[in-house]
CSV table of C-alpha atoms and ligand atoms in Angstrom, one decimal:
chain,number,residue,atom,x,y,z
Y,1,MET,CA,-147.6,-79.5,146.6
Y,2,LYS,CA,-147.0,-78.7,150.2
Y,3,LEU,CA,-146.4,-75.4,152.1
Y,4,SER,CA,-144.4,-75.1,155.3
Y,5,VAL,CA,-145.0,-72.2,157.6
Y,6,VAL,CA,-142.2,-71.5,160.1
Y,7,ILE,CA,-143.0,-69.5,163.2
Y,8,PRO,CA,-140.4,-68.5,165.8
Y,9,CYS,CA,-142.0,-68.2,169.2
Y,10,TYR,CA,-140.4,-66.7,172.3
Y,11,ASN,CA,-142.6,-66.2,175.3
Y,12,GLU,CA,-145.7,-65.8,173.1
Y,13,GLU,CA,-148.3,-67.4,175.4
Y,14,GLN,CA,-150.5,-64.3,175.0
Y,15,VAL,CA,-150.8,-64.4,171.3
Y,16,LEU,CA,-150.6,-68.1,170.5
Y,17,GLU,CA,-154.4,-68.9,170.7
Y,18,ALA,CA,-155.2,-66.0,168.3
Y,19,LEU,CA,-152.4,-67.2,166.0
Y,20,PHE,CA,-153.7,-70.8,165.8
Y,21,GLU,CA,-157.1,-69.5,165.0
Y,22,ARG,CA,-156.1,-66.9,162.4
Y,23,MET,CA,-153.6,-69.1,160.7
Y,24,THR,CA,-156.0,-72.0,160.4
Y,25,ALA,CA,-158.7,-69.7,159.0
Y,26,ALA,CA,-156.2,-68.2,156.5
Y,27,ALA,CA,-155.1,-71.7,155.5
Y,28,ARG,CA,-158.5,-72.5,154.0
Y,29,ALA,CA,-157.7,-70.2,151.1
Y,30,TRP,CA,-154.4,-71.9,150.2
Y,31,ASN,CA,-155.8,-75.0,148.5
Y,32,LEU,CA,-152.8,-77.1,149.3
Y,33,ASP,CA,-151.4,-79.4,151.9
Y,34,TYR,CA,-149.5,-77.6,154.6
Y,35,GLU,CA,-147.5,-78.0,157.8
Y,36,VAL,CA,-146.8,-75.4,160.4
Y,37,ILE,CA,-143.5,-75.6,162.3
Y,38,CYS,CA,-143.4,-73.6,165.5
Y,39,VAL,CA,-140.0,-73.1,167.0
Y,40,ASP,CA,-140.0,-72.4,170.7
Y,41,ASP,CA,-136.9,-70.4,171.2
Y,42,GLY,CA,-136.3,-71.3,174.8
Y,43,SER,CA,-139.4,-69.7,176.2
Y,44,SER,CA,-139.9,-69.5,180.0
Y,45,ASP,CA,-143.7,-69.2,179.9
Y,46,ARG,CA,-146.5,-71.6,178.7
Y,47,THR,CA,-145.5,-71.4,175.0
Y,48,TRP,CA,-144.4,-75.0,174.8
Y,49,ALA,CA,-147.5,-76.3,176.6
Y,50,LEU,CA,-149.7,-74.4,174.2
Y,51,LEU,CA,-147.8,-75.6,171.1
Y,52,ARG,CA,-148.1,-79.2,172.4
Y,53,ALA,CA,-151.9,-78.8,172.8
Y,54,GLN,CA,-152.2,-77.4,169.3
Y,55,HIS,CA,-150.3,-80.4,167.9
Y,56,ALA,CA,-152.8,-82.7,169.7
Y,57,ARG,CA,-155.7,-80.8,168.1
Y,58,ASP,CA,-154.2,-80.6,164.6
Y,59,ALA,CA,-151.2,-82.8,163.7
Y,60,ARG,CA,-150.2,-80.5,160.9
Y,61,TRP,CA,-148.8,-78.3,163.6
Y,62,ARG,CA,-145.3,-79.5,164.5
Y,63,CYS,CA,-143.1,-78.1,167.2
Y,64,LEU,CA,-139.4,-77.8,167.9
Y,65,SER,CA,-138.0,-76.5,171.1
Y,66,LEU,CA,-134.5,-75.1,171.2
Y,67,ALA,CA,-132.4,-76.0,174.2
Y,68,ARG,CA,-132.1,-72.3,175.2
Y,69,ASN,CA,-132.9,-68.9,173.7
Y,70,PHE,CA,-130.7,-68.9,170.6
Y,71,GLY,CA,-132.4,-65.8,169.0
Y,72,HIS,CA,-134.9,-65.1,166.3
Y,73,GLN,CA,-132.6,-65.8,163.3
Y,74,ALA,CA,-131.4,-69.1,164.7
Y,75,ALA,CA,-135.0,-70.1,165.5
Y,76,VAL,CA,-136.1,-69.4,161.9
Y,77,SER,CA,-133.1,-71.2,160.6
Y,78,ALA,CA,-133.9,-74.3,162.7
Y,79,GLY,CA,-137.5,-74.3,161.4
Y,80,MET,CA,-136.3,-73.9,157.8
Y,81,TYR,CA,-133.9,-76.8,158.2
Y,82,HIS,CA,-136.7,-79.2,159.3
Y,83,ALA,CA,-139.4,-78.1,156.9
Y,84,CYS,CA,-140.3,-80.4,154.0
Y,85,GLY,CA,-142.6,-78.2,151.9
Y,86,ASP,CA,-142.2,-77.2,148.3
Y,87,ALA,CA,-142.5,-73.6,149.5
Y,88,LEU,CA,-141.9,-72.1,152.8
Y,89,VAL,CA,-143.3,-69.1,154.6
Y,90,VAL,CA,-141.5,-67.3,157.5
Y,91,ILE,CA,-143.9,-65.3,159.7
Y,92,ASP,CA,-143.7,-63.8,163.2
Y,93,ALA,CA,-145.9,-65.3,166.0
Y,94,ASP,CA,-147.2,-62.0,167.2
Y,95,LEU,CA,-149.6,-61.4,164.3
Y,96,GLN,CA,-147.7,-58.2,163.2
Y,97,ASP,CA,-147.4,-60.0,159.9
Y,98,PRO,CA,-151.0,-60.9,158.9
Y,99,PRO,CA,-151.4,-64.6,158.0
Y,100,GLU,CA,-154.1,-63.5,155.5
Y,101,GLU,CA,-151.3,-62.1,153.3
Y,102,ILE,CA,-149.9,-65.6,152.7
Y,103,SER,CA,-152.4,-66.3,150.0
Y,104,ARG,CA,-151.2,-63.3,148.0
Y,105,MET,CA,-147.7,-64.6,148.3
Y,106,LEU,CA,-148.8,-68.0,147.1
Y,107,GLU,CA,-150.3,-66.4,144.0
Y,108,LYS,CA,-147.0,-64.8,143.1
Y,109,TRP,CA,-145.2,-68.1,143.8
Y,110,ARG,CA,-147.6,-69.9,141.4
Y,111,GLU,CA,-146.8,-67.2,138.8
Y,112,GLY,CA,-143.2,-68.4,139.0
Y,113,TYR,CA,-141.5,-66.1,141.6
Y,114,GLN,CA,-139.1,-68.0,143.9
Y,115,VAL,CA,-138.8,-65.3,146.6
Y,116,VAL,CA,-141.8,-63.3,147.6
Y,117,PHE,CA,-141.0,-60.9,150.4
Y,118,ALA,CA,-143.3,-58.5,152.3
Y,119,ILE,CA,-142.4,-54.8,152.3
Y,120,ARG,CA,-143.6,-52.9,155.3
Y,121,ALA,CA,-145.5,-50.1,153.7
Y,122,SER,CA,-146.4,-48.8,157.2
Y,123,ARG,CA,-145.4,-50.0,160.6
Y,124,ALA,CA,-147.0,-49.6,164.0
Y,125,ASP,CA,-143.8,-49.6,166.0
Y,126,PRO,CA,-142.7,-47.0,168.5
Y,127,PRO,CA,-141.4,-43.8,166.6
Y,128,LEU,CA,-137.7,-44.3,167.6
Y,129,LYS,CA,-137.7,-47.9,166.5
Y,130,SER,CA,-139.3,-47.0,163.2
Y,131,LEU,CA,-136.8,-44.2,162.6
Y,132,LEU,CA,-133.8,-46.4,163.4
Y,133,ALA,CA,-135.2,-49.2,161.2
Y,134,TRP,CA,-135.8,-46.7,158.4
Y,135,ALA,CA,-132.2,-45.4,158.6
Y,136,PHE,CA,-130.7,-48.8,158.9
Y,137,TYR,CA,-132.4,-50.3,155.9
Y,138,ARG,CA,-131.2,-47.4,153.7
Y,139,THR,CA,-127.7,-47.5,155.1
Y,140,ILE,CA,-127.2,-51.2,154.5
Y,141,ALA,CA,-128.7,-51.0,151.0
Y,142,LYS,CA,-125.9,-48.4,150.2
Y,143,LEU,CA,-123.2,-50.5,151.7
Y,144,VAL,CA,-123.6,-53.8,150.0
Y,145,SER,CA,-122.7,-54.7,146.4
Y,146,PHE,CA,-126.1,-56.4,145.5
Y,147,ARG,CA,-129.6,-55.1,145.8
Y,148,ILE,CA,-131.2,-55.4,149.3
Y,149,PRO,CA,-134.7,-54.2,149.3
Y,150,VAL,CA,-135.5,-51.6,152.0
Y,151,ASP,CA,-138.1,-52.1,154.6
Y,152,ALA,CA,-138.4,-55.8,154.0
Y,153,GLY,CA,-138.4,-58.0,157.2
Y,154,ASP,CA,-138.3,-61.7,157.5
Y,155,PHE,CA,-141.9,-62.2,156.5
Y,156,CYS,CA,-141.6,-64.0,153.1
Y,157,LEU,CA,-142.3,-67.0,151.0
Y,158,LEU,CA,-139.4,-69.0,149.6
Y,159,ASP,CA,-139.3,-71.7,147.0
Y,160,ARG,CA,-137.8,-75.0,148.0
Y,161,ARG,CA,-134.7,-74.3,145.8
Y,162,VAL,CA,-134.1,-71.1,147.8
Y,163,VAL,CA,-134.6,-72.9,151.1
Y,164,ASN,CA,-132.0,-75.5,150.1
Y,165,VAL,CA,-129.5,-72.7,149.3
Y,166,MET,CA,-130.2,-71.0,152.7
Y,167,ASN,CA,-129.9,-74.3,154.6
Y,168,ALA,CA,-126.6,-75.0,152.9
Y,169,MET,CA,-125.1,-71.8,154.3
Y,170,PRO,CA,-123.1,-72.7,157.4
Y,171,GLU,CA,-122.6,-69.2,158.8
Y,172,ARG,CA,-123.5,-68.2,162.3
Y,173,GLY,CA,-124.9,-64.8,163.1
Y,174,LYS,CA,-127.2,-65.1,160.1
Y,175,TYR,CA,-128.9,-62.1,158.6
Y,176,LEU,CA,-131.7,-64.0,156.8
Y,177,ARG,CA,-133.2,-61.1,154.9
Y,178,GLY,CA,-129.8,-60.3,153.5
Y,179,LEU,CA,-129.0,-63.9,152.6
Y,180,ARG,CA,-132.4,-64.1,150.9
Y,181,ALA,CA,-131.6,-61.0,148.7
Y,182,TRP,CA,-128.1,-62.2,148.1
Y,183,SER,CA,-129.2,-65.6,146.9
Y,184,GLY,CA,-130.8,-64.1,143.8
Y,185,PHE,CA,-133.6,-66.1,142.0
Y,186,ARG,CA,-136.8,-64.4,140.8
Y,187,GLN,CA,-137.8,-62.0,143.6
Y,188,ILE,CA,-140.7,-59.7,144.1
Y,189,GLY,CA,-141.8,-57.5,147.0
Y,190,LEU,CA,-145.4,-57.1,148.2
Y,191,PRO,CA,-146.3,-54.0,150.2
Y,192,PHE,CA,-148.4,-54.6,153.3
Y,193,GLN,CA,-149.5,-52.9,156.5
Y,194,ARG,CA,-147.5,-54.0,159.5
Y,195,HIS,CA,-149.9,-54.0,162.5
Y,196,ALA,CA,-149.1,-53.6,166.1
Y,197,ARG,CA,-148.4,-56.7,168.2
Y,198,ALA,CA,-151.6,-58.7,169.0
Y,199,ALA,CA,-150.6,-58.9,172.7
Y,200,GLY,CA,-147.6,-59.0,174.9
Y,201,GLU,CA,-144.5,-57.0,174.3
Y,202,ALA,CA,-141.6,-57.1,171.8
Y,203,HIS,CA,-138.8,-59.5,172.6
Y,204,TYR,CA,-136.5,-57.8,170.2
Y,205,THR,CA,-134.9,-55.5,172.7
Y,206,PHE,CA,-132.8,-52.6,171.5
Y,207,LYS,CA,-129.7,-54.8,172.2
Y,208,LYS,CA,-131.0,-57.6,170.0
Y,209,SER,CA,-132.0,-55.3,167.2
Y,210,LEU,CA,-128.5,-53.7,167.3
Y,211,ARG,CA,-126.9,-57.1,167.2
Y,212,LEU,CA,-129.0,-58.0,164.1
Y,213,ALA,CA,-128.1,-54.7,162.4
Y,214,LEU,CA,-124.4,-55.3,163.1
Y,215,ASP,CA,-124.6,-58.9,161.9
Y,216,GLY,CA,-126.3,-57.5,158.7
Y,217,VAL,CA,-123.6,-54.9,158.0
Y,218,VAL,CA,-120.6,-57.0,159.0
Y,219,SER,CA,-121.6,-60.1,157.2
Y,220,PHE,CA,-122.4,-58.4,153.9
Y,221,SER,CA,-120.0,-55.4,153.7
Y,222,SER,CA,-116.4,-54.8,154.4
Y,223,MET,CA,-117.0,-51.1,154.1
Y,224,PRO,CA,-116.6,-50.5,157.9
Y,225,LEU,CA,-113.1,-52.1,157.6
Y,226,ARG,CA,-112.3,-49.8,154.8
Y,227,ILE,CA,-113.7,-46.8,156.7
Y,228,ALA,CA,-111.0,-47.6,159.3
Y,229,SER,CA,-108.2,-47.4,156.8
Y,230,ILE,CA,-109.7,-44.4,155.0
Y,231,LEU,CA,-110.0,-42.6,158.3
Y,232,GLY,CA,-106.5,-43.6,159.2
Y,233,TRP,CA,-105.1,-42.1,155.9
Y,234,TRP,CA,-106.9,-38.8,156.3
Y,235,VAL,CA,-105.8,-38.5,159.9
Y,236,SER,CA,-102.3,-39.2,158.8
Y,237,VAL,CA,-102.4,-36.5,156.2
Y,238,PHE,CA,-103.6,-34.0,158.7
Y,239,ALA,CA,-100.9,-35.2,161.2
Y,240,LEU,CA,-98.2,-34.7,158.5
Y,241,VAL,CA,-99.4,-31.2,157.8
Y,242,GLY,CA,-99.3,-30.5,161.5
Y,243,ILE,CA,-95.8,-31.9,161.9
Y,244,LEU,CA,-94.5,-29.9,158.9
Y,245,PHE,CA,-96.0,-26.8,160.4
Y,246,VAL,CA,-94.5,-27.3,163.8
Y,247,LEU,CA,-91.1,-28.1,162.3
Y,248,ALA,CA,-91.2,-24.9,160.1
Y,249,GLN,CA,-92.2,-22.9,163.2
Y,250,ARG,CA,-89.2,-24.2,165.0
Y,251,ILE,CA,-86.7,-23.6,162.2
Y,252,PHE,CA,-88.0,-20.3,160.9
Y,253,SER,CA,-89.2,-19.1,164.3
Y,254,ASP,CA,-88.1,-15.4,163.7
Y,255,TRP,CA,-90.3,-15.2,160.5
Y,256,PHE,CA,-93.2,-16.9,162.2
Y,257,GLU,CA,-92.9,-14.5,165.2
Y,258,SER,CA,-93.0,-11.5,162.9
Y,259,MET,CA,-96.2,-12.9,161.5
Y,260,GLY,CA,-97.7,-13.3,165.0
Y,261,LEU,CA,-97.5,-17.2,164.8
Y,262,GLY,CA,-94.5,-17.8,167.0
Y,263,PRO,CA,-94.2,-21.0,168.9
Y,264,ALA,CA,-96.4,-20.9,172.0
Y,265,PRO,CA,-96.8,-23.4,174.8
Y,266,GLY,CA,-98.9,-25.9,172.9
Y,267,PHE,CA,-100.6,-27.7,175.7
Y,268,ALA,CA,-104.1,-27.5,174.1
Y,269,THR,CA,-102.8,-28.7,170.8
Y,270,ILE,CA,-101.1,-31.7,172.3
Y,271,VAL,CA,-104.0,-32.7,174.5
Y,272,ILE,CA,-106.5,-32.4,171.6
Y,273,SER,CA,-104.3,-34.4,169.1
Y,274,ILE,CA,-103.7,-37.1,171.6
Y,275,LEU,CA,-107.4,-37.5,172.5
Y,276,PHE,CA,-108.4,-37.3,168.8
Y,277,LEU,CA,-105.8,-39.9,167.7
Y,278,GLY,CA,-106.7,-42.1,170.6
Y,279,GLY,CA,-110.4,-42.0,169.7
Y,280,VAL,CA,-109.7,-42.8,166.0
Y,281,GLN,CA,-107.4,-45.7,167.0
Y,282,LEU,CA,-110.0,-47.2,169.3
Y,283,ILE,CA,-112.8,-46.9,166.7
Y,284,CYS,CA,-110.6,-48.7,164.2
Y,285,LEU,CA,-109.6,-51.4,166.6
Y,286,GLY,CA,-113.3,-51.9,167.5
Y,287,ILE,CA,-114.2,-52.3,163.8
Y,288,ILE,CA,-111.5,-54.9,163.4
Y,289,GLY,CA,-112.7,-56.6,166.6
Y,290,GLU,CA,-116.3,-56.9,165.2
Y,291,TYR,CA,-115.0,-58.9,162.3
Y,292,LEU,CA,-112.5,-60.9,164.3
Y,293,ALA,CA,-115.1,-61.9,166.8
Y,294,ARG,CA,-117.3,-63.2,163.9
Y,295,ILE,CA,-114.4,-65.1,162.3
Y,296,TYR,CA,-113.7,-66.7,165.7
Y,297,GLU,CA,-117.4,-67.7,166.0
Y,298,GLU,CA,-117.2,-69.3,162.6
Y,299,VAL,CA,-114.0,-71.1,163.2
Y,300,LYS,CA,-115.3,-72.7,166.4
Y,301,GLY,CA,-117.9,-74.4,164.2
Y,302,ARG,CA,-120.5,-74.8,167.0
Y,303,PRO,CA,-124.0,-75.6,165.8
Y,304,GLN,CA,-126.2,-72.6,165.3
Y,305,TRP,CA,-128.9,-74.1,167.5
Y,306,ILE,CA,-129.5,-77.2,169.6
Y,307,ILE,CA,-132.9,-79.0,169.6
Y,308,GLY,CA,-134.1,-79.7,173.1
Y,309,ASP,CA,-137.4,-81.4,172.3
Y,310,SER,CA,-139.7,-81.9,169.3
Y,311,ILE,CA,-143.3,-83.0,168.6
Y,312,GLY,CA,-144.7,-84.4,165.4
Y,313,PHE,CA,-141.5,-85.2,163.5
Y,314,ASP,CA,-140.7,-88.7,162.2
Y,315,HIS,CA,-137.0,-88.4,162.8
Y,316,ALA,CA,-135.3,-86.8,165.8
Y,317,PRO,CA,-134.5,-83.3,164.5
Y,318,SER,CA,-130.8,-82.5,164.6
Y,319,PRO,CA,-128.7,-79.4,164.3
Y,320,PRO,CA,-126.9,-78.9,161.0
Y,321,LYS,CA,-123.5,-80.5,160.7
Y,322,SER,CA,-120.7,-78.0,160.7
Y,323,PRO,CA,-118.8,-78.2,157.4
Y,324,LEU,CA,-115.6,-77.8,159.5
Y,325,LEU,CA,-116.4,-81.0,161.4
Y,326,ALA,CA,-117.4,-83.1,158.4
Y,327,PRO,CA,-115.1,-85.9,157.5
D,401,LIG,N1,-138.3,-64.2,168.8
D,401,LIG,C1,-137.6,-65.3,169.0
D,401,LIG,N2,-136.5,-65.2,169.7
D,401,LIG,C2,-136.0,-64.1,170.3
D,401,LIG,C3,-136.8,-62.9,170.1
D,401,LIG,C4,-137.9,-63.0,169.3
D,401,LIG,O1,-137.9,-66.4,168.4
D,401,LIG,O2,-135.0,-64.1,171.0
D,401,LIG,C5,-139.5,-64.2,167.9
D,401,LIG,C6,-140.8,-63.7,168.5
D,401,LIG,O3,-141.5,-64.7,169.3
D,401,LIG,C7,-141.6,-63.2,167.3
D,401,LIG,C8,-140.5,-62.8,166.4
D,401,LIG,O4,-139.3,-63.4,166.8
D,401,LIG,O5,-142.3,-64.3,166.7
D,401,LIG,C9,-140.3,-61.3,166.3
D,401,LIG,O6,-140.1,-60.8,167.6
D,401,LIG,P1,-140.7,-59.5,168.2
D,401,LIG,O7,-142.1,-59.4,167.8
D,401,LIG,O8,-140.4,-59.5,169.7
D,401,LIG,O9,-139.9,-58.4,167.5
D,401,LIG,P2,-140.3,-57.1,166.6
D,401,LIG,O10,-141.5,-57.6,165.8
D,401,LIG,O11,-140.7,-56.1,167.5
D,401,LIG,O12,-139.2,-56.8,165.7
D,402,LIG,MG1,-143.2,-58.3,166.6
């Protein structure tokens, strides 16, 4: 039995030494053969040099370097694609997910669970980030047609069968924690305390987090598209009522005047309705655009990542073949 640990690393020179130490110490409790695949996601600091040095010290540590910064989800996907273990753990480099938890996950795996994911019982992130994450996980859980556990990040253990399923999915803009839940199998969540970063600062900028959240919603739910049409219908109903009212006002103007509702110069009404309808139309176009952009990404069929360099692999690692380009 062999365990693969996949660690995406993006400008993590400040935490890597601590990571090597704590992971190696934690691994003593696993009682099985293991490999650690560190994926350097186009770092511009000493990350690659440190990973190379770690491979020289301990050949179980293998390294992939992506040709540029492809993003966290692509880095994890690349690592998963090149792992050979019977089980696989995905963990962040910054020690927010404690490596010591892996032995608890292995216990559950040995009991027969194929997906063991960590639930963030508490998180030491800035209040705004925590609040947005809290709201996001609950929103997406409501939107999708299968069960997505709330507050579960990418820290998890996957059985080889699940890894094969995930590797076979050709889609870009992957939302791994959604795909993991979607794939089914026997799943269990383990609550744990999510610590603050060991050192350095978060590379998940607000923009990257928003992108991930959008990928999650758009790839698992067509509810936003439906919102567009539901909104459209309601606005149309109100518009129809308004039109009927204005027509009636014109035709029966005497009666309306006697009621004090005679036709008045309706500048405000016109401006308000134009602005309102314009806003609704732009929102709906934007929603359609989000899906269209993703369809375009998929159709282009470009690889999800490009390997620039690798250390410790027998074969030259390659990006996954696009099903669209296959013969
Ligand atoms: N990461 C990455 N590519 C990126 C951004 C982040 O591989 O473009 C890695 C990073 O090195 C870390 C993990 O993804 O191991 C989580 O990132 P971070 O700690 O910055 O995000 P947070 O924990 O705040 O969500
Ligand atoms: Mg982090």
